[in-house]
Amino acid sequence: MTLISTLLAFIVALGSLVILHELGHYLVARLCGVKVLRFSVGMGKVVYARKFGKDQTEWAISALPLGGYVKMLDSRDPDTGVLSSADQAREFTRQSVWRRMAIIAAGPLANFLVAIVLYAGLFMHGIEEPSSKIGVVAAQSTAYLAGLRTGDTVHSVNGNDVASWSELRWELMQAALDKEAARIEVRRPDRGVQQATIAADTLAGLDLEGDVLGKLGLVLARPAPVLGRIMPGGAAEKAGLQPGDLILAVDGEPMTDGIAVIETLMRSPGKTLQVRLRRHGQDLTVPVTPDGEAGKGAQAAVTVGKIKAEIALTPDMIVVASAPLQAVGKGFVKVWDTSIMSLKMLGKMLTGEVSLKNVTGPITIADYAGQTARIGLVSYLSFIAFISISLGVMNLLPIPVLDGGHLLYYSLEVLTGRPLPERVGEIAQRLGLGLLLTLMVLAVFNDVLRLLN
């Protein structure tokens, strides 16, 4: 069922974005007076089609569910016969260069517009996220040396307001990509506003893949380790543990939150641990022996310790909500910032400053689609908005066969006053196709490595 839900989430997300992208091309082509012959969802052989409208445009579903296309009346197409005078006026290549550019740019712009609308709706609805409160800061970690301490709540980074954990991650990644220091303003319990700084050279050398904040020594603040429901027959029940018990220490090691307790228990299957706890204001020490259960390690199956008791793990949460106009503005800024960051990441991949491991393909996208769909509608819509931005940015890259490649041709036509020679265009198309296939192979290779790891 998980595989099926993941595939469905992936198909719905990518399919809807492809349709909206092609719809952008279609609508602007119609506005510019260009005759549209076919609107296809998918590539390759047409498996189903119906014709509608004055122009009898063919609306089709094709065999390969990889993208889609809008086929316009084009004299370069070998299937195009002799055109009537009316059709000549509606043929694509006979339009002004500005109209052709508008038609090509409409697809990526539709993706950006979709993302703005989705983010604006989410900001108006309100997004529940972990707050920017910092958990245990390990001594000698980058965060500790920068001046951050356990319990600090981040208010801004480089003058930009921060309220949630995702905003903190975003601002620190921006600073890393810009190779600038992160000047962090925090509110510290009992000490008011404090300042901390992570040096530019430290951020510049940061690996931006995976848990970026964790690599700096920053973890979410989580609630104190208080036990919830005790399940029958487990080690917790046998030891006499009760709901509401606050775990203070295990074998003399202080327990700061539920994650620390769980990790300690998992490392100790069959080992009797001295658990110090607080119950109704009284401190007690109770021997607990976690049961050994089969688990999965990095390389092979392992045995982990479990006591069958619920423990509080949910971090401090906040709801970020905005008024309609403010939400639209925030949506626009979010799309702009995400697009710029994507381009910066691509640039650093080309220069070798960022690993090519960050290139992801359909397997990873499908995995994230399934995960966010299972979390809830807000997470899933946020994911779709992000993918829509990525599609827009990718299609605007100046690579032949992509929309950006065609825009490059037309820009050269504007500068030189004449279209690109057909032979040059053919060679560029082949090179662009080869580059895209190489990127696709790299993306799938990275996806498979992630699965294996």
Tab-separated table of N, CA, C and O in Angstrom, residues 10-94:
chain	number	residue	atom	x	y	z
A	10	PHE	N	3.072	10.723	-6.524
A	10	PHE	CA	4.033	11.180	-7.530
A	10	PHE	C	3.324	11.532	-8.839
A	10	PHE	O	3.570	12.591	-9.438
A	11	ILE	N	2.418	10.656	-9.279
A	11	ILE	CA	1.716	10.879	-10.545
A	11	ILE	C	0.831	12.118	-10.472
A	11	ILE	O	0.810	12.942	-11.393
A	12	VAL	N	0.111	12.271	-9.357
A	12	VAL	CA	-0.762	13.438	-9.196
A	12	VAL	C	0.060	14.723	-9.187
A	12	VAL	O	-0.288	15.711	-9.864
A	13	ALA	N	1.167	14.729	-8.432
A	13	ALA	CA	1.989	15.939	-8.326
A	13	ALA	C	2.608	16.304	-9.666
A	13	ALA	O	2.433	17.419	-10.176
A	14	LEU	N	3.332	15.360	-10.268
A	14	LEU	CA	4.056	15.669	-11.500
A	14	LEU	C	3.094	15.831	-12.671
A	14	LEU	O	3.270	16.732	-13.505
A	15	GLY	N	2.051	14.970	-12.722
A	15	GLY	CA	1.093	15.064	-13.822
A	15	GLY	C	0.378	16.399	-13.852
A	15	GLY	O	0.239	17.023	-14.915
A	16	SER	N	-0.066	16.869	-12.703
A	16	SER	CA	-0.785	18.146	-12.657
A	16	SER	C	0.124	19.306	-13.043
A	16	SER	O	-0.299	20.235	-13.744
A	17	LEU	N	1.383	19.251	-12.619
A	17	LEU	CA	2.316	20.338	-12.941
A	17	LEU	C	2.664	20.348	-14.418
A	17	LEU	O	2.819	21.417	-15.025
A	18	VAL	N	2.813	19.165	-15.019
A	18	VAL	CA	3.091	19.087	-16.461
A	18	VAL	C	1.912	19.646	-17.256
A	18	VAL	O	2.089	20.420	-18.204
A	19	ILE	N	0.688	19.272	-16.854
A	19	ILE	CA	-0.508	19.770	-17.549
A	19	ILE	C	-0.581	21.296	-17.462
A	19	ILE	O	-0.843	21.984	-18.464
A	20	LEU	N	-0.333	21.847	-16.275
A	20	LEU	CA	-0.402	23.300	-16.104
A	20	LEU	C	0.710	24.003	-16.877
A	20	LEU	O	0.506	25.094	-17.429
A	21	HIS	N	1.895	23.369	-16.927
A	21	HIS	CA	3.004	23.924	-17.714
A	21	HIS	C	2.611	24.010	-19.193
A	21	HIS	O	2.752	25.071	-19.832
A	22	GLU	N	2.095	22.917	-19.737
A	22	GLU	CA	1.713	22.895	-21.148
A	22	GLU	C	0.501	23.792	-21.397
A	22	GLU	O	0.369	24.378	-22.480
A	23	LEU	N	-0.365	23.908	-20.413
A	23	LEU	CA	-1.520	24.792	-20.552
A	23	LEU	C	-1.073	26.247	-20.699
A	23	LEU	O	-1.710	27.037	-21.409
A	24	GLY	N	0.035	26.598	-20.035
A	24	GLY	CA	0.598	27.936	-20.204
A	24	GLY	C	0.990	28.181	-21.651
A	24	GLY	O	0.650	29.227	-22.239
A	25	HIS	N	1.712	27.212	-22.246
A	25	HIS	CA	2.066	27.330	-23.667
A	25	HIS	C	0.806	27.459	-24.525
A	25	HIS	O	0.729	28.298	-25.430
A	26	TYR	N	-0.178	26.597	-24.259
A	26	TYR	CA	-1.390	26.533	-25.076
A	26	TYR	C	-2.169	27.851	-25.044
A	26	TYR	O	-2.552	28.392	-26.094
A	27	LEU	N	-2.397	28.380	-23.852
A	27	LEU	CA	-3.220	29.583	-23.715
A	27	LEU	C	-2.569	30.787	-24.387
A	27	LEU	O	-3.243	31.561	-25.079
A	28	VAL	N	-1.262	30.941	-24.197
A	28	VAL	CA	-0.580	32.090	-24.800
A	28	VAL	C	-0.496	31.917	-26.314
A	28	VAL	O	-0.597	32.896	-27.066
A	29	ALA	N	-0.316	30.674	-26.797
A	29	ALA	CA	-0.322	30.436	-28.242
A	29	ALA	C	-1.665	30.858	-28.834
A	29	ALA	O	-1.726	31.514	-29.890
A	30	ARG	N	-2.754	30.488	-28.154
A	30	ARG	CA	-4.082	30.878	-28.645
A	30	ARG	C	-4.252	32.397	-28.611
A	30	ARG	O	-4.823	32.987	-29.542
A	31	LEU	N	-3.762	33.047	-27.541
A	31	LEU	CA	-3.859	34.504	-27.452
A	31	LEU	C	-3.077	35.192	-28.571
A	31	LEU	O	-3.459	36.259	-29.045
A	32	CYS	N	-1.972	34.552	-28.983
A	32	CYS	CA	-1.139	35.115	-30.053
A	32	CYS	C	-1.646	34.725	-31.441
A	32	CYS	O	-1.021	35.075	-32.455
A	33	GLY	N	-2.747	33.996	-31.506
A	33	GLY	CA	-3.326	33.638	-32.793
A	33	GLY	C	-2.707	32.436	-33.458
A	33	GLY	O	-2.982	32.166	-34.639
A	34	VAL	N	-1.893	31.674	-32.765
A	34	VAL	CA	-1.244	30.497	-33.346
A	34	VAL	C	-2.195	29.299	-33.258
A	34	VAL	O	-2.851	29.086	-32.234
A	35	LYS	N	-2.250	28.526	-34.327
A	35	LYS	CA	-3.125	27.357	-34.360
A	35	LYS	C	-2.470	26.196	-33.624
A	35	LYS	O	-1.336	25.831	-33.905
A	36	VAL	N	-3.196	25.624	-32.653
A	36	VAL	CA	-2.688	24.492	-31.878
A	36	VAL	C	-3.301	23.212	-32.434
A	36	VAL	O	-4.534	23.076	-32.501
A	37	LEU	N	-2.440	22.276	-32.836
A	37	LEU	CA	-2.897	21.020	-33.415
A	37	LEU	C	-3.162	19.949	-32.371
A	37	LEU	O	-4.090	19.162	-32.505
A	38	ARG	N	-2.303	19.905	-31.335
A	38	ARG	CA	-2.447	18.834	-30.331
A	38	ARG	C	-1.965	19.311	-28.968
A	38	ARG	O	-0.957	20.011	-28.862
A	39	PHE	N	-2.693	18.899	-27.941
A	39	PHE	CA	-2.273	19.072	-26.545
A	39	PHE	C	-2.161	17.667	-25.965
A	39	PHE	O	-3.176	16.980	-25.811
A	40	SER	N	-0.933	17.235	-25.675
A	40	SER	CA	-0.722	15.858	-25.227
A	40	SER	C	-0.197	15.806	-23.805
A	40	SER	O	0.734	16.526	-23.442
A	41	VAL	N	-0.808	14.922	-23.025
A	41	VAL	CA	-0.276	14.571	-21.707
A	41	VAL	C	0.492	13.270	-21.902
A	41	VAL	O	-0.104	12.242	-22.255
A	42	GLY	N	1.810	13.307	-21.689
A	42	GLY	CA	2.652	12.157	-21.982
A	42	GLY	C	3.329	12.318	-23.333
A	42	GLY	O	2.985	13.209	-24.118
A	43	MET	N	4.285	11.459	-23.591
A	43	MET	CA	5.054	11.514	-24.833
A	43	MET	C	4.878	10.205	-25.603
A	43	MET	O	4.361	9.223	-25.089
A	44	GLY	N	5.370	10.213	-26.840
A	44	GLY	CA	5.335	8.988	-27.633
A	44	GLY	C	4.011	8.784	-28.342
A	44	GLY	O	3.289	9.735	-28.683
A	45	LYS	N	3.639	7.511	-28.548
A	45	LYS	CA	2.444	7.145	-29.307
A	45	LYS	C	1.171	7.564	-28.572
A	45	LYS	O	1.018	7.341	-27.380
A	46	VAL	N	0.273	8.171	-29.323
A	46	VAL	CA	-1.014	8.586	-28.758
A	46	VAL	C	-1.887	7.352	-28.533
A	46	VAL	O	-2.080	6.537	-29.444
A	47	VAL	N	-2.389	7.204	-27.298
A	47	VAL	CA	-3.241	6.047	-26.989
A	47	VAL	C	-4.720	6.432	-26.906
A	47	VAL	O	-5.591	5.569	-26.987
A	48	TYR	N	-4.998	7.723	-26.712
A	48	TYR	CA	-6.385	8.187	-26.680
A	48	TYR	C	-6.408	9.648	-27.081
A	48	TYR	O	-5.551	10.436	-26.664
A	49	ALA	N	-7.377	10.016	-27.927
A	49	ALA	CA	-7.458	11.410	-28.361
A	49	ALA	C	-8.893	11.781	-28.718
A	49	ALA	O	-9.668	10.936	-29.190
A	50	ARG	N	-9.244	13.036	-28.474
A	50	ARG	CA	-10.530	13.611	-28.886
A	50	ARG	C	-10.264	15.015	-29.407
A	50	ARG	O	-9.408	15.729	-28.896
A	51	LYS	N	-11.016	15.420	-30.416
A	51	LYS	CA	-10.852	16.745	-30.997
A	51	LYS	C	-12.006	17.652	-30.566
A	51	LYS	O	-13.160	17.222	-30.535
A	52	PHE	N	-11.629	18.904	-30.239
A	52	PHE	CA	-12.623	19.865	-29.785
A	52	PHE	C	-12.342	21.224	-30.406
A	52	PHE	O	-11.220	21.515	-30.841
A	53	GLY	N	-13.359	22.058	-30.425
A	53	GLY	CA	-13.197	23.457	-30.782
A	53	GLY	C	-13.201	23.735	-32.267
A	53	GLY	O	-13.223	22.842	-33.117
A	54	LYS	N	-13.167	25.040	-32.577
A	54	LYS	CA	-13.181	25.508	-33.959
A	54	LYS	C	-12.007	24.980	-34.759
A	54	LYS	O	-12.147	24.620	-35.939
A	55	ASP	N	-10.832	24.905	-34.112
A	55	ASP	CA	-9.628	24.423	-34.797
A	55	ASP	C	-9.486	22.910	-34.754
A	55	ASP	O	-8.515	22.368	-35.286
A	56	GLN	N	-10.436	22.233	-34.086
A	56	GLN	CA	-10.360	20.775	-33.929
A	56	GLN	C	-9.018	20.360	-33.320
A	56	GLN	O	-8.331	19.444	-33.812
A	57	THR	N	-8.630	21.065	-32.258
A	57	THR	CA	-7.404	20.716	-31.524
A	57	THR	C	-7.559	19.331	-30.915
A	57	THR	O	-8.588	19.024	-30.305
A	58	GLU	N	-6.529	18.508	-31.087
A	58	GLU	CA	-6.553	17.135	-30.576
A	58	GLU	C	-6.034	17.119	-29.135
A	58	GLU	O	-4.889	17.469	-28.878
A	59	TRP	N	-6.879	16.702	-28.214
A	59	TRP	CA	-6.491	16.558	-26.813
A	59	TRP	C	-6.181	15.082	-26.585
A	59	TRP	O	-7.058	14.228	-26.741
A	60	ALA	N	-4.928	14.780	-26.230
A	60	ALA	CA	-4.465	13.392	-26.276
A	60	ALA	C	-3.778	12.957	-24.995
A	60	ALA	O	-3.243	13.775	-24.236
A	61	ILE	N	-3.817	11.636	-24.784
A	61	ILE	CA	-3.007	10.982	-23.757
A	61	ILE	C	-2.048	10.051	-24.493
A	61	ILE	O	-2.485	9.221	-25.302
A	62	SER	N	-0.741	10.204	-24.217
A	62	SER	CA	0.263	9.416	-24.915
A	62	SER	C	0.862	8.349	-24.015
A	62	SER	O	0.701	8.384	-22.782
A	63	ALA	N	1.561	7.401	-24.654
A	63	ALA	CA	1.979	6.167	-23.977
A	63	ALA	C	2.971	6.384	-22.844
A	63	ALA	O	2.874	5.752	-21.786
A	64	LEU	N	3.942	7.259	-23.026
A	64	LEU	CA	4.990	7.445	-22.015
A	64	LEU	C	4.602	8.571	-21.063
A	64	LEU	O	4.514	9.730	-21.495
A	65	PRO	N	4.374	8.280	-19.783
A	65	PRO	CA	3.950	9.318	-18.821
A	65	PRO	C	5.121	10.176	-18.373
A	65	PRO	O	5.384	10.344	-17.187
A	66	LEU	N	5.848	10.721	-19.332
A	66	LEU	CA	7.023	11.553	-19.043
A	66	LEU	C	6.835	12.905	-19.704
A	66	LEU	O	7.169	13.095	-20.870
A	67	GLY	N	6.255	13.841	-18.989
A	67	GLY	CA	6.061	15.168	-19.536
A	67	GLY	C	4.829	15.259	-20.418
A	67	GLY	O	3.853	14.521	-20.263
A	68	GLY	N	4.886	16.170	-21.380
A	68	GLY	CA	3.792	16.412	-22.295
A	68	GLY	C	4.236	17.440	-23.316
A	68	GLY	O	5.382	17.891	-23.290
A	69	TYR	N	3.357	17.811	-24.226
A	69	TYR	CA	3.752	18.797	-25.223
A	69	TYR	C	2.529	19.425	-25.865
A	69	TYR	O	1.422	18.877	-25.828
A	70	VAL	N	2.749	20.621	-26.442
A	70	VAL	CA	1.753	21.308	-27.249
A	70	VAL	C	2.314	21.396	-28.661
A	70	VAL	O	3.384	21.973	-28.877
A	71	LYS	N	1.605	20.798	-29.607
A	71	LYS	CA	2.044	20.817	-30.997
A	71	LYS	C	1.299	21.920	-31.734
A	71	LYS	O	0.075	21.903	-31.847
A	72	MET	N	2.075	22.905	-32.220
A	72	MET	CA	1.494	24.032	-32.943
A	72	MET	C	1.717	23.879	-34.440
A	72	MET	O	2.570	23.105	-34.869
A	73	LEU	N	0.946	24.583	-35.217
A	73	LEU	CA	1.127	24.586	-36.666
A	73	LEU	C	2.499	25.174	-36.970
A	73	LEU	O	2.772	26.331	-36.640
A	74	ASP	N	3.373	24.370	-37.575
A	74	ASP	CA	4.778	24.754	-37.758
A	74	ASP	C	5.252	24.246	-39.119
A	74	ASP	O	5.237	23.041	-39.385
A	75	SER	N	5.689	25.160	-39.973
A	75	SER	CA	6.113	24.788	-41.328
A	75	SER	C	7.364	23.929	-41.331
A	75	SER	O	7.666	23.272	-42.332
A	76	ARG	N	8.105	23.904	-40.226
A	76	ARG	CA	9.305	23.069	-40.162
A	76	ARG	C	8.970	21.599	-39.966
A	76	ARG	O	9.827	20.727	-40.152
A	77	ASP	N	7.738	21.316	-39.568
A	77	ASP	CA	7.306	19.936	-39.358
A	77	ASP	C	7.097	19.268	-40.713
A	77	ASP	O	6.331	19.778	-41.545
A	78	PRO	N	7.772	18.134	-40.976
A	78	PRO	CA	7.617	17.466	-42.285
A	78	PRO	C	6.184	17.030	-42.577
A	78	PRO	O	5.834	16.801	-43.737
A	79	ASP	N	5.354	16.882	-41.530
A	79	ASP	CA	3.959	16.477	-41.746
A	79	ASP	C	3.072	17.638	-42.183
A	79	ASP	O	1.903	17.427	-42.547
A	80	THR	N	3.621	18.859	-42.113
A	80	THR	CA	2.833	20.024	-42.502
A	80	THR	C	2.770	20.117	-44.024
A	80	THR	O	3.800	20.192	-44.697
A	81	GLY	N	1.581	20.130	-44.558
A	81	GLY	CA	1.418	20.219	-46.012
A	81	GLY	C	1.331	21.667	-46.461
A	81	GLY	O	1.822	22.585	-45.798
A	82	VAL	N	0.692	21.847	-47.605
A	82	VAL	CA	0.502	23.196	-48.142
A	82	VAL	C	-0.531	23.915	-47.278
A	82	VAL	O	-1.615	23.384	-46.994
A	83	LEU	N	-0.181	25.119	-46.847
A	83	LEU	CA	-1.045	25.866	-45.939
A	83	LEU	C	-1.892	26.870	-46.702
A	83	LEU	O	-1.426	27.515	-47.652
A	84	SER	N	-3.130	27.030	-46.257
A	84	SER	CA	-3.993	28.069	-46.817
A	84	SER	C	-3.496	29.423	-46.325
A	84	SER	O	-2.703	29.514	-45.387
A	85	SER	N	-3.975	30.482	-46.950
A	85	SER	CA	-3.537	31.820	-46.542
A	85	SER	C	-3.928	32.103	-45.096
A	85	SER	O	-3.201	32.753	-44.347
A	86	ALA	N	-5.081	31.564	-44.665
A	86	ALA	CA	-5.525	31.766	-43.279
A	86	ALA	C	-4.609	31.047	-42.306
A	86	ALA	O	-4.231	31.591	-41.261
A	87	ASP	N	-4.212	29.813	-42.645
A	87	ASP	CA	-3.323	29.047	-41.773
A	87	ASP	C	-1.910	29.603	-41.776
A	87	ASP	O	-1.189	29.508	-40.779
A	88	GLN	N	-1.473	30.167	-42.889
A	88	GLN	CA	-0.131	30.770	-42.943
A	88	GLN	C	0.003	31.874	-41.898
A	88	GLN	O	1.037	32.009	-41.259
A	89	ALA	N	-1.057	32.636	-41.735
A	89	ALA	CA	-1.017	33.729	-40.749
A	89	ALA	C	-0.984	33.191	-39.321
A	89	ALA	O	-0.537	33.892	-38.407
A	90	ARG	N	-1.405	31.937	-39.142
A	90	ARG	CA	-1.460	31.351	-37.797
A	90	ARG	C	-0.329	30.356	-37.549
A	90	ARG	O	-0.312	29.675	-36.525
A	91	GLU	N	0.610	30.261	-38.466
A	91	GLU	CA	1.743	29.329	-38.338
A	91	GLU	C	2.783	29.917	-37.377
A	91	GLU	O	3.030	31.131	-37.388
A	92	PHE	N	3.378	29.051	-36.544
A	92	PHE	CA	4.234	29.510	-35.437
A	92	PHE	C	5.413	30.341	-35.902
A	92	PHE	O	5.672	31.422	-35.363
A	93	THR	N	6.179	29.858	-36.895
A	93	THR	CA	7.428	30.540	-37.271
A	93	THR	C	7.174	31.895	-37.926
A	93	THR	O	8.104	32.694	-38.056
A	94	ARG	N	5.938	32.153	-38.356
A	94	ARG	CA	5.634	33.428	-39.009
A	94	ARG	C	5.223	34.497	-38.004
A	94	ARG	O	4.942	35.629	-38.379
